[in-house]
Amino acid sequence: MSIVKGHLNRVAVIVAALAAMLLWAAPAAHGAFSDYGLESVEASESTTQAGAHPDVVINFNLKTDPSSAPDPNGNREPYARLKSVRTELPPGLFGNPHAVPPCTIKQFSTVNTGGEGCSQDSQVGVTRIRQQGLVDLTEPIYNLETPNSGTVARLGFYAATLPYFININVRSGTDYGLTATIENPPSSLVIGVRTELWGVPAASSHDTLRLTAHEAFPEAKSESPPRPSGLEPAPFMTNPTSCGQPLSVTVATDSYQLPGAFSTMTVPFPTTTGCDKLDFAPSFTAAPTSQEAGAPTGLETTLKIPQNETAEGLATSQLRNAKVTLPQGMTISPTAADGLEACSAEQAHYGEAVESACPEAAKIGTAELDVPPLSRRMHGALYQRTPEPGHLFRIWLVSDELGVHVKIPGEIHADQSTGQLTATFTDTPQVPMRELVLRFKSGPRGVLTNPPACGTYRTSFEFGPWSGNPPVAGTTEMSVNEACGAQAFSPGLNTGTVSPTAGSFSPLVFDLTDDTKGQNILHFNVTLPEGVLAKLAGIPLCSDAAARTGNCAAASQVGSSSLAVGEGSSPLWIPQPGKAPTGVFLAGAYKGAPYSLVVKVPAQAGPFDLGTVVSRAGLYVDPTTTQVTIKSDVLPQILEGVPVSYRHIRILTDRDRFTLNPTSCDPMAVASRVTSTSGAVAEPDVRFQAAACERLALHPKLALRLKGGTKRGAYPALKAVLKTHKGEANLRRVSVALPHSEFLAQNHIGTVCTRVQFRSNNCPKGSIYGFATAKTPLLDEPLKGRVYLRSSTHPLPDLVVALRGQIDVDLPGRIDSVRGGMRTTFSPVPDAPISRFVLKMKGGKKGLLQNSRNLCGAAAQATVKIAGQNGKAASRRTPLADSCKR
């Protein structure tokens, strides 16, 4: 019966209250809705001690129309009816809804249906409400169950018979402080509200304010009989843990008559003091997900910050700055960039309290956060932030759960010389946190690479508190203990022309591979088989200035390159689809070589652009065989702090009619000498053999003419002209035996160039006995040079043709005597196409030939024997023309 009677009394009071509200609800006679606004705002707390648990009071009053009639309490009518109230608390001032048990919405709503409403165990404060037409009411504020509406907590109270809900949200877009919002309350003539939230709801100091709903209204009591809580004291409100910074509270209200036209007022909040009393004792661990030396890996880090969550103690300082330096040798893995995207600030909705929209392809890890005020651990993700010059490896820590939108930017700095990584987060939100677990992506495309050798490695850390006290620094150990055995440096080579048909043009593929852990290719030399040559005619050379930057003209390009870098089973290939192309260009003399290759590689992968890598390799030509050796510069080992481990180095020279196959089908090899970063040397080679040599013809033509004296004892000059036909085999050996009418004038063998002098291009002038020119379709200009007598291992000096021009070619000829006549044999002759060769030997005092008879008698013939590179031979008797008239 008492419950029914109480319910009838409350109904009667409700009817009376409604009548009073209607009586005093007439619009102002002289006021205007536009005059609506805040009259005053005040903020205070029971203690300013940092980390303490204060009772927080926020009081605001609305402007009232002085021309309206006062109610019996002297309150005048507001200019409009309150629609919403938004209160922004200072950052770092937090409440914990788990300090008291929540009241269900069903239980809360029983107040007007005869029920008792929420239990006093759920009370977290009181509010004093001033409404025109009613006495001032002191109402209990309850901690309500949190709805699934994106709020982190919900409080509720009644203003007489009208329920008010306070939704608590985190200002995720700005300072991560709390904002309390009352939206769309029942229309009433509220003119002022004083809200007091308790630091420790179970504290005995609040025992006389544990009002029941019925005591608050209709009994209009402002105090209750002393009622102990019965709960273990637990902190509900906690002060910021930073000191010395000015704090403020902002209150904004609008009205039903002018929705959206907010009146806003910001007032000071007491400055926090006593930060030196706060504890801060974080611990940290970091462990790779793989213990294999030199392999791609993920990383799991755990930061724990023990929290003082007792009612009588001070809260632990919140984390402000974090700095973690990984062990030297643990570096960024290039393989992680394959397929990786980046998340921009716009995509993350940084600075906005909405869900992020980072692409899934930008995800590089996961996160877990344990924040005491939240109902459970938050789960989130780590994303690659959009790189900026000088800030390539940036991350977002993102979580969109429990009504909170976390977007914390972080930076990873890679040392430009060593690749050592340091991760930093600065000015993190002033939020209490028990634990933060970050798990970076693992597997073949893990974001990191383990140190190359097994062992125990130390990660150093430094965590700074918001209290301003000294940071906590320390180290944590990680272990790398798998695949520890040292490996011998064993690169592989796969090189050859795409189509090895003898004498034809074909693209050349060069592929140097290396899977050796702990070592890296530093530089290499590659020697091509004899006869594998390049047609340089018609190609403009890249200038030295352009070669330094890689900005060579397209007309100089002879091919392209591709690289596979990074450890593990899935290296990163560059260039990636859609990225800038590579280029291989022909350039001029370099480090003693007559020509060079400029290799341009834009180091672009995923969202990263590490600039353009330009390397150069000299093209050295053996003057005797014209065999080409490519000598690379030292290869870049680290780019923007990212180590470059070369797994494949591929070069393709595919310019039309550039690379020429030999005309010899003898088995040969591509040889190399590869040096590692540790100084180890390997010499991999690969078999090479041209095909279809037998289809090449051999029909050279040689014309010989003597000029000068024809009488016996005279010393005539000699001119030899050799012509070959396009598409035929190149020459291997040429032997010319003059008839016995011409023998070697040994008395004219005077000055002879030594081999040392010849190698240094310092032969004496007296050793010159003739001149020669050679024209080849591979060069723009003919080669020209002198003919020397050079010391030999044979009884007679060698006759050496030293051709100079775009390249240097030396043709050594052995001089001997056959059947009383002089014979010269040029061998070896380079496997190179020579369309015309002219040799002019001096006569007279420098003549090496002497007539043994009068030449105007019977005509003489020379014996010419020519061997082709394909094994074919051409032998014939060739007339020795002279100046006699017959």
Short mmCIF file of N, CA and C in Angstrom, two decimals, residues 168-229:
data_model
loop_
_atom_site.label_atom_id
_atom_site.label_comp_id
_atom_site.label_asym_id
_atom_site.label_seq_id
_atom_site.Cartn_x
_atom_site.Cartn_y
_atom_site.Cartn_z
N ILE A 168 28.73 10.85 -22.46
CA ILE A 168 30.13 11.21 -22.31
C ILE A 168 30.90 10.69 -23.54
N ASN A 169 31.59 11.57 -24.21
CA ASN A 169 32.38 11.21 -25.38
C ASN A 169 33.80 11.73 -25.23
N VAL A 170 34.69 11.12 -25.99
CA VAL A 170 36.09 11.56 -26.03
C VAL A 170 36.30 12.45 -27.24
N ARG A 171 36.94 13.58 -27.01
CA ARG A 171 37.23 14.50 -28.13
C ARG A 171 38.39 13.92 -28.96
N SER A 172 38.06 12.88 -29.73
CA SER A 172 39.09 12.16 -30.48
C SER A 172 39.77 13.05 -31.51
N GLY A 173 39.07 14.04 -31.99
CA GLY A 173 39.65 14.87 -33.04
C GLY A 173 40.62 15.91 -32.54
N THR A 174 40.65 16.14 -31.22
CA THR A 174 41.53 17.22 -30.73
C THR A 174 42.42 16.72 -29.60
N ASP A 175 42.04 17.00 -28.35
CA ASP A 175 42.93 16.74 -27.23
C ASP A 175 42.57 15.50 -26.42
N TYR A 176 41.60 14.72 -26.87
CA TYR A 176 41.16 13.49 -26.22
C TYR A 176 40.63 13.73 -24.81
N GLY A 177 40.18 14.95 -24.56
CA GLY A 177 39.48 15.21 -23.31
C GLY A 177 38.04 14.73 -23.40
N LEU A 178 37.32 14.84 -22.27
CA LEU A 178 35.94 14.37 -22.21
C LEU A 178 34.98 15.52 -22.51
N THR A 179 33.93 15.19 -23.21
CA THR A 179 32.84 16.13 -23.47
C THR A 179 31.55 15.49 -23.00
N ALA A 180 30.83 16.18 -22.12
CA ALA A 180 29.54 15.71 -21.62
C ALA A 180 28.44 16.48 -22.34
N THR A 181 27.49 15.75 -22.90
CA THR A 181 26.45 16.39 -23.71
C THR A 181 25.07 15.93 -23.27
N ILE A 182 24.21 16.90 -23.03
CA ILE A 182 22.78 16.63 -22.84
C ILE A 182 22.09 17.08 -24.12
N GLU A 183 21.48 16.13 -24.83
CA GLU A 183 20.86 16.46 -26.11
C GLU A 183 19.36 16.19 -26.05
N ASN A 184 18.62 17.15 -26.58
CA ASN A 184 17.17 17.02 -26.72
C ASN A 184 16.48 16.59 -25.42
N PRO A 185 16.73 17.32 -24.32
CA PRO A 185 16.02 16.97 -23.08
C PRO A 185 14.55 17.39 -23.22
N PRO A 186 13.71 16.89 -22.31
CA PRO A 186 12.31 17.35 -22.34
C PRO A 186 12.26 18.87 -22.19
N SER A 187 11.39 19.48 -22.96
CA SER A 187 11.31 20.93 -22.96
C SER A 187 10.90 21.44 -21.59
N SER A 188 11.72 22.32 -21.03
CA SER A 188 11.43 22.89 -19.72
C SER A 188 12.08 24.25 -19.63
N LEU A 189 11.71 24.98 -18.62
CA LEU A 189 12.24 26.33 -18.45
C LEU A 189 13.41 26.31 -17.48
N VAL A 190 14.46 25.54 -17.84
CA VAL A 190 15.67 25.49 -17.03
C VAL A 190 16.39 26.83 -17.15
N ILE A 191 16.82 27.34 -16.00
CA ILE A 191 17.56 28.60 -16.03
C ILE A 191 18.95 28.47 -15.42
N GLY A 192 19.25 27.32 -14.80
CA GLY A 192 20.58 27.13 -14.24
C GLY A 192 20.77 25.71 -13.76
N VAL A 193 22.00 25.21 -13.86
CA VAL A 193 22.31 23.85 -13.42
C VAL A 193 23.68 23.88 -12.73
N ARG A 194 23.74 23.31 -11.55
CA ARG A 194 25.01 23.11 -10.85
C ARG A 194 25.23 21.61 -10.71
N THR A 195 26.28 21.12 -11.37
CA THR A 195 26.55 19.68 -11.38
C THR A 195 27.81 19.40 -10.59
N GLU A 196 27.69 18.43 -9.67
CA GLU A 196 28.84 18.01 -8.87
C GLU A 196 29.05 16.52 -9.09
N LEU A 197 30.22 16.19 -9.65
CA LEU A 197 30.60 14.79 -9.83
C LEU A 197 31.63 14.43 -8.77
N TRP A 198 31.44 13.28 -8.14
CA TRP A 198 32.27 12.91 -7.00
C TRP A 198 33.55 12.20 -7.44
N GLY A 199 34.64 12.57 -6.80
CA GLY A 199 35.89 11.89 -7.10
C GLY A 199 35.86 10.44 -6.66
N VAL A 200 35.35 10.19 -5.44
CA VAL A 200 35.20 8.82 -4.92
C VAL A 200 33.77 8.68 -4.44
N PRO A 201 32.88 8.14 -5.26
CA PRO A 201 31.46 8.09 -4.88
C PRO A 201 31.18 7.39 -3.56
N ALA A 202 31.98 6.39 -3.21
CA ALA A 202 31.72 5.66 -1.96
C ALA A 202 32.27 6.36 -0.73
N ALA A 203 32.91 7.54 -0.89
CA ALA A 203 33.48 8.25 0.25
C ALA A 203 32.39 8.66 1.23
N SER A 204 32.71 8.63 2.51
CA SER A 204 31.72 8.95 3.54
C SER A 204 31.29 10.41 3.49
N SER A 205 32.08 11.28 2.87
CA SER A 205 31.72 12.69 2.79
C SER A 205 30.47 12.92 1.96
N HIS A 206 30.06 11.91 1.21
CA HIS A 206 28.86 12.05 0.38
C HIS A 206 27.65 11.35 0.98
N ASP A 207 27.79 10.85 2.22
CA ASP A 207 26.71 10.02 2.77
C ASP A 207 25.41 10.78 2.92
N THR A 208 25.44 12.11 3.15
CA THR A 208 24.20 12.87 3.34
C THR A 208 23.65 13.41 2.03
N LEU A 209 24.27 13.02 0.90
CA LEU A 209 23.75 13.42 -0.42
C LEU A 209 23.29 12.23 -1.23
N ARG A 210 23.10 11.08 -0.57
CA ARG A 210 22.63 9.89 -1.27
C ARG A 210 21.10 9.90 -1.26
N LEU A 211 20.57 10.82 -2.04
CA LEU A 211 19.13 11.02 -2.11
C LEU A 211 18.47 9.95 -2.96
N THR A 212 17.26 9.58 -2.55
CA THR A 212 16.46 8.75 -3.44
C THR A 212 15.75 9.67 -4.42
N ALA A 213 15.23 9.08 -5.47
CA ALA A 213 14.52 9.88 -6.47
C ALA A 213 13.32 10.58 -5.86
N HIS A 214 12.64 9.94 -4.94
CA HIS A 214 11.44 10.53 -4.36
C HIS A 214 11.78 11.62 -3.35
N GLU A 215 12.94 11.45 -2.67
CA GLU A 215 13.37 12.51 -1.78
C GLU A 215 13.72 13.76 -2.57
N ALA A 216 14.32 13.57 -3.75
CA ALA A 216 14.67 14.71 -4.58
C ALA A 216 13.42 15.39 -5.09
N PHE A 217 12.42 14.61 -5.49
CA PHE A 217 11.15 15.16 -5.94
C PHE A 217 10.09 14.06 -5.78
N PRO A 218 8.99 14.30 -5.14
CA PRO A 218 8.43 15.62 -4.85
C PRO A 218 8.82 16.22 -3.50
N GLU A 219 9.63 15.45 -2.68
CA GLU A 219 9.89 15.96 -1.35
C GLU A 219 10.85 17.16 -1.37
N ALA A 220 11.55 17.36 -2.48
CA ALA A 220 12.42 18.51 -2.68
C ALA A 220 13.48 18.63 -1.58
N LYS A 221 14.00 17.49 -1.14
CA LYS A 221 15.05 17.50 -0.14
C LYS A 221 16.39 17.79 -0.82
N SER A 222 17.26 18.47 -0.10
CA SER A 222 18.59 18.73 -0.62
C SER A 222 19.64 17.89 0.09
N GLU A 223 19.23 17.17 1.12
CA GLU A 223 20.11 16.26 1.82
C GLU A 223 19.32 15.02 2.21
N SER A 224 20.07 13.97 2.50
CA SER A 224 19.46 12.72 2.92
C SER A 224 19.97 12.37 4.30
N PRO A 225 19.30 11.47 4.95
CA PRO A 225 19.90 10.93 6.18
C PRO A 225 21.24 10.27 5.83
N PRO A 226 22.19 10.27 6.73
CA PRO A 226 23.49 9.65 6.41
C PRO A 226 23.31 8.21 5.95
N ARG A 227 23.80 7.94 4.79
CA ARG A 227 23.68 6.59 4.21
C ARG A 227 25.05 6.16 3.69
N PRO A 228 25.74 5.34 4.41
CA PRO A 228 27.02 4.83 3.90
C PRO A 228 26.81 4.07 2.60
N SER A 229 27.82 4.09 1.78
CA SER A 229 27.71 3.47 0.46
C SER A 229 27.62 1.97 0.52
#
